[in-house]
């Protein structure tokens, strides 16, 4: 009942407001407002909602942070997506903010609100603004291939090295032993680009790609490593051929000699 509160708030002097033994509804509303003013100097404001990273586009398996803030420390916050309740949690300590970390982000409109309990009464805030989130497929591990399909080349050869991903128009980067060789964009609606080196070098080759969606850059994993061996120039190749020929002749001579003795 509001009677004790009314007498303590309104006093007992000759200029005090006179109340009838049974306050009417208007008086009750006035007293309730006074009561709320004493305990709640500020009403529960509309909460703010934010995402980290600050984006509206994510890929599957990402776990962005969704933060909600109000104006009363220790409030209990509830998070919703497309009107469906996701979960609730209380702001820690004297903080008026809590952060939700979903196991996986889903597409939809996110919003939150909070409540605070004072002397058994629950006060609920308005709803926050809606934040629309879209979710794309993850960037898959690219594939790398060589043409001709070999792992051994001579120094003067210039094989083609192709890299493929799952997003058309991606920008691909090629590396050898961790150092960038070059970058180029897949043409048109293709998800493949081909690097043609002026001269092949020995080492481990790999590639990766990136795509920009609504201002945010997404980067793929690295492809498998392709180990390439390179023989020297033509002179070295001639020397190798000569050595192999001598070895072959020696082997044949050894076989013929043993055959004749028998």
Coordinates of C-alpha atoms in Angstrom, one line a residue:
X1 CA 0.0 0.0 0.0
X2 CA 1.1 3.6 -0.6
X3 CA -0.2 5.1 2.6
X4 CA 3.0 4.9 4.7
X5 CA 5.0 6.3 1.7
X6 CA 2.4 9.1 1.3
X7 CA 2.7 10.3 4.9
X8 CA 6.5 10.1 4.9
X9 CA 6.8 12.0 1.6
X10 CA 4.1 14.6 2.2
X11 CA 4.9 15.4 5.9
X12 CA 2.4 16.6 8.5
X13 CA 2.7 20.5 8.6
X14 CA -0.2 22.8 8.1
X15 CA 0.7 23.4 4.5
X16 CA 0.9 19.7 3.8
X17 CA -1.3 18.1 1.2
X18 CA -4.4 16.6 2.8
X19 CA -5.3 13.0 1.8
X20 CA -8.5 11.3 2.5
X21 CA -8.3 7.9 4.3
X22 CA -8.8 6.2 0.9
X23 CA -6.7 7.9 -1.7
X24 CA -8.3 8.1 -5.1
X25 CA -6.7 6.7 -8.3
X26 CA -5.2 10.0 -9.3
X27 CA -3.5 10.3 -6.0
X28 CA -2.1 6.8 -6.3
X29 CA -0.6 7.5 -9.7
X30 CA 1.0 10.7 -8.4
X31 CA 2.5 8.8 -5.5
X32 CA 3.7 6.0 -7.7
X33 CA 5.5 8.6 -9.8
X34 CA 7.1 10.1 -6.7
X35 CA 8.1 6.6 -5.6
X36 CA 9.8 5.9 -8.9
X37 CA 11.5 9.2 -8.9
X38 CA 13.0 8.5 -5.5
X39 CA 14.3 5.1 -6.4
X40 CA 14.7 5.6 -10.2
X41 CA 16.0 9.0 -11.0
X42 CA 16.3 7.9 -14.7
X43 CA 13.9 5.7 -16.6
X44 CA 15.3 2.6 -18.3
X45 CA 16.7 4.0 -21.6
X46 CA 16.6 2.3 -24.9
X47 CA 19.6 0.0 -25.0
X48 CA 22.4 0.1 -27.6
X49 CA 23.5 -2.9 -29.5
X50 CA 26.8 -3.4 -31.3
X51 CA 28.9 -6.1 -33.0
X52 CA 32.6 -6.9 -32.9
X53 CA 33.9 -6.9 -35.6
X54 CA 31.8 -3.9 -36.6
X55 CA 30.2 -5.5 -39.6
X56 CA 26.8 -6.7 -40.9
X57 CA 28.3 -9.5 -43.0
X58 CA 29.9 -12.6 -41.6
X59 CA 30.9 -16.1 -42.9
X60 CA 29.7 -19.3 -41.4
X61 CA 31.5 -20.5 -38.3
X62 CA 32.5 -17.0 -37.2
X63 CA 31.8 -16.0 -33.6
X64 CA 31.3 -12.3 -33.4
X65 CA 30.7 -10.6 -30.1
X66 CA 27.3 -8.9 -29.6
X67 CA 27.3 -6.2 -26.9
X68 CA 24.2 -4.6 -25.3
X69 CA 24.3 -1.5 -23.0
X70 CA 21.7 0.1 -20.8
X71 CA 21.9 2.8 -18.0
X72 CA 21.5 0.6 -14.9
X73 CA 24.5 -1.5 -13.7
X74 CA 23.8 -5.2 -13.0
X75 CA 20.8 -5.4 -15.3
X76 CA 19.8 -8.6 -16.9
X77 CA 20.0 -8.5 -20.7
X78 CA 18.1 -10.6 -23.2
X79 CA 19.2 -11.2 -26.8
X80 CA 16.7 -11.9 -29.7
X81 CA 16.9 -12.8 -33.3
X82 CA 13.9 -12.3 -35.6
X83 CA 11.8 -12.0 -32.5
X84 CA 12.9 -15.3 -31.0
X85 CA 14.7 -15.4 -27.7
X86 CA 18.3 -16.6 -27.8
X87 CA 19.6 -16.2 -24.3
X88 CA 19.8 -13.9 -21.2
X89 CA 22.8 -12.9 -19.0
X90 CA 23.5 -10.3 -16.3
X91 CA 25.9 -7.5 -16.7
X92 CA 29.0 -8.2 -14.5
X93 CA 29.7 -6.2 -11.4
X94 CA 29.0 -2.5 -11.7
X95 CA 28.9 -2.6 -15.5
X96 CA 25.9 -1.6 -17.5
X97 CA 27.1 -3.7 -20.5
X98 CA 27.1 -7.4 -21.3
X99 CA 28.6 -9.2 -24.2
X100 CA 27.0 -12.3 -25.9
X101 CA 29.3 -14.7 -27.9
X102 CA 27.1 -17.0 -30.0
X103 CA 28.6 -20.4 -30.8
X104 CA 27.9 -19.5 -34.5
X105 CA 26.3 -16.4 -36.1
X106 CA 23.0 -16.8 -38.0
X107 CA 21.4 -14.5 -40.5
X108 CA 18.6 -12.3 -39.2
X109 CA 17.7 -9.2 -37.2
X110 CA 19.2 -9.0 -33.8
X111 CA 18.0 -6.8 -30.9
X112 CA 18.1 -6.8 -27.1
X113 CA 16.5 -5.3 -24.0
X114 CA 17.2 -5.4 -20.3
X115 CA 15.4 -5.4 -17.0
X116 CA 16.2 -4.5 -13.4
X117 CA 14.5 -5.6 -10.2
X118 CA 14.0 -3.2 -7.3
X119 CA 12.3 -4.3 -4.1
X120 CA 10.5 -7.1 -5.9
X121 CA 9.3 -5.1 -8.9
X122 CA 10.7 -5.7 -12.4
X123 CA 11.2 -2.8 -14.7
X124 CA 11.7 -3.5 -18.4
X125 CA 13.5 -1.3 -20.9
X126 CA 12.4 -0.6 -24.5
X127 CA 13.8 -2.7 -27.3
X128 CA 17.1 -1.7 -28.9
X129 CA 17.4 -0.9 -32.6
X130 CA 17.5 -3.9 -35.0
X131 CA 20.8 -5.0 -36.5
X132 CA 20.4 -6.9 -39.7
X133 CA 23.1 -9.6 -40.2
X134 CA 23.8 -11.6 -43.4
X135 CA 25.9 -14.8 -43.4
X136 CA 27.9 -16.1 -46.4
X137 CA 29.6 -19.4 -47.1
X138 CA 33.1 -19.7 -45.6
X139 CA 36.1 -19.3 -48.0
X140 CA 37.3 -22.8 -48.8
X141 CA 40.9 -23.9 -48.9
X142 CA 42.1 -23.1 -52.5
X143 CA 43.5 -25.7 -54.8
X144 CA 46.8 -25.3 -56.6
X145 CA 47.9 -27.1 -59.8
X146 CA 50.7 -26.9 -62.3
X147 CA 50.7 -27.2 -66.1
X148 CA 52.5 -29.3 -67.2
X149 CA 51.6 -31.5 -64.3
X150 CA 55.1 -32.1 -63.0
X151 CA 57.2 -31.3 -59.9
X152 CA 60.5 -31.2 -61.9
X153 CA 61.4 -28.4 -64.4
X154 CA 64.4 -26.9 -66.0
X155 CA 65.4 -23.3 -65.3
X156 CA 64.2 -22.0 -68.7
X157 CA 60.7 -23.4 -68.4
X158 CA 57.7 -21.1 -67.6
X159 CA 54.9 -23.5 -66.4
X160 CA 51.4 -22.2 -65.5
X161 CA 50.3 -22.3 -61.9
X162 CA 46.6 -22.2 -61.4
X163 CA 44.7 -21.4 -58.1
X164 CA 40.9 -22.0 -57.5
X165 CA 38.6 -20.9 -54.7
X166 CA 34.8 -20.8 -54.2
X167 CA 34.1 -17.1 -54.8
X168 CA 34.2 -15.7 -58.4
X169 CA 36.2 -12.6 -58.9
X170 CA 38.5 -13.2 -55.9
X171 CA 42.0 -11.8 -55.7
X172 CA 44.6 -14.5 -55.6
X173 CA 48.1 -14.3 -54.2
X174 CA 50.9 -16.7 -55.1
X175 CA 53.8 -17.5 -52.7
X176 CA 57.1 -19.4 -52.9
X177 CA 58.8 -20.3 -49.6
X178 CA 56.6 -17.8 -47.8
X179 CA 57.5 -14.9 -50.1
X180 CA 54.8 -13.2 -52.3
X181 CA 55.4 -13.7 -56.0
X182 CA 52.4 -11.8 -57.3
X183 CA 48.7 -11.2 -57.0
X184 CA 45.9 -11.1 -59.6
X185 CA 42.1 -11.2 -59.8
X186 CA 40.2 -14.1 -61.3
X187 CA 38.6 -12.8 -64.6
X188 CA 34.9 -12.3 -65.0
X189 CA 32.7 -14.8 -63.1
X190 CA 35.6 -17.3 -62.8
X191 CA 36.8 -18.6 -59.5
X192 CA 40.2 -19.5 -60.9
X193 CA 43.3 -17.5 -62.0
X194 CA 46.5 -18.7 -63.7
X195 CA 49.9 -17.3 -63.0
X196 CA 52.5 -17.6 -65.8
X197 CA 56.0 -17.2 -64.4
X198 CA 58.8 -15.9 -66.6
X199 CA 61.0 -18.5 -65.1
X200 CA 60.3 -21.2 -62.6
X201 CA 62.3 -21.3 -59.3
X202 CA 62.8 -24.2 -56.9
X203 CA 60.8 -24.1 -53.7
X204 CA 57.4 -24.7 -52.1
X205 CA 54.5 -22.9 -53.9
X206 CA 51.2 -22.1 -52.3
X207 CA 48.3 -19.6 -52.8
X208 CA 45.4 -18.1 -51.1
X209 CA 42.6 -15.6 -52.0
X210 CA 40.5 -12.9 -50.6
X211 CA 37.1 -11.3 -51.4
X212 CA 35.6 -8.0 -50.3
X213 CA 31.9 -8.0 -49.3
X214 CA 30.2 -4.8 -48.2
X215 CA 33.6 -3.3 -47.3
X216 CA 34.9 -6.2 -45.3
X217 CA 37.8 -8.3 -46.5
X218 CA 37.6 -12.1 -46.0
X219 CA 40.8 -14.2 -46.5
X220 CA 40.9 -17.9 -47.3
X221 CA 43.1 -20.5 -45.7
X222 CA 46.3 -21.4 -47.5
X223 CA 46.4 -24.0 -50.2
X224 CA 48.5 -27.2 -50.0
X225 CA 52.2 -26.8 -50.6
X226 CA 53.6 -27.9 -54.0
X227 CA 57.3 -28.7 -53.9
X228 CA 59.1 -27.9 -57.2
X229 CA 62.6 -28.9 -58.1
X230 CA 64.5 -27.1 -60.9
X231 CA 67.5 -28.4 -62.8
X232 CA 69.9 -25.7 -64.1
X233 CA 70.1 -24.1 -67.6
X234 CA 70.7 -26.1 -70.8
X235 CA 74.4 -26.5 -70.0
X236 CA 73.5 -28.2 -66.7
X237 CA 71.0 -30.4 -68.4
X238 CA 73.5 -31.4 -71.0
X239 CA 76.0 -32.3 -68.2
X240 CA 73.3 -34.3 -66.5
X241 CA 72.5 -36.2 -69.7
X242 CA 76.2 -36.9 -70.3
X243 CA 76.6 -38.2 -66.7
X244 CA 73.5 -40.5 -67.1
X245 CA 74.7 -41.8 -70.4
X246 CA 78.2 -42.7 -69.0
X247 CA 76.5 -44.4 -66.1
X248 CA 74.3 -46.4 -68.4
X249 CA 77.2 -47.4 -70.6
X250 CA 79.2 -48.6 -67.6
X251 CA 76.3 -50.7 -66.4
X252 CA 75.9 -52.3 -69.9
X253 CA 79.6 -53.0 -70.1
X254 CA 79.6 -54.6 -66.7
X255 CA 76.7 -56.8 -67.7
X256 CA 78.2 -57.8 -71.1
X257 CA 81.6 -58.7 -69.4
X258 CA 80.0 -61.0 -66.9
X259 CA 77.9 -62.6 -69.6
X260 CA 81.0 -63.4 -71.8
X261 CA 82.8 -65.0 -68.8
X262 CA 80.0 -67.5 -68.4

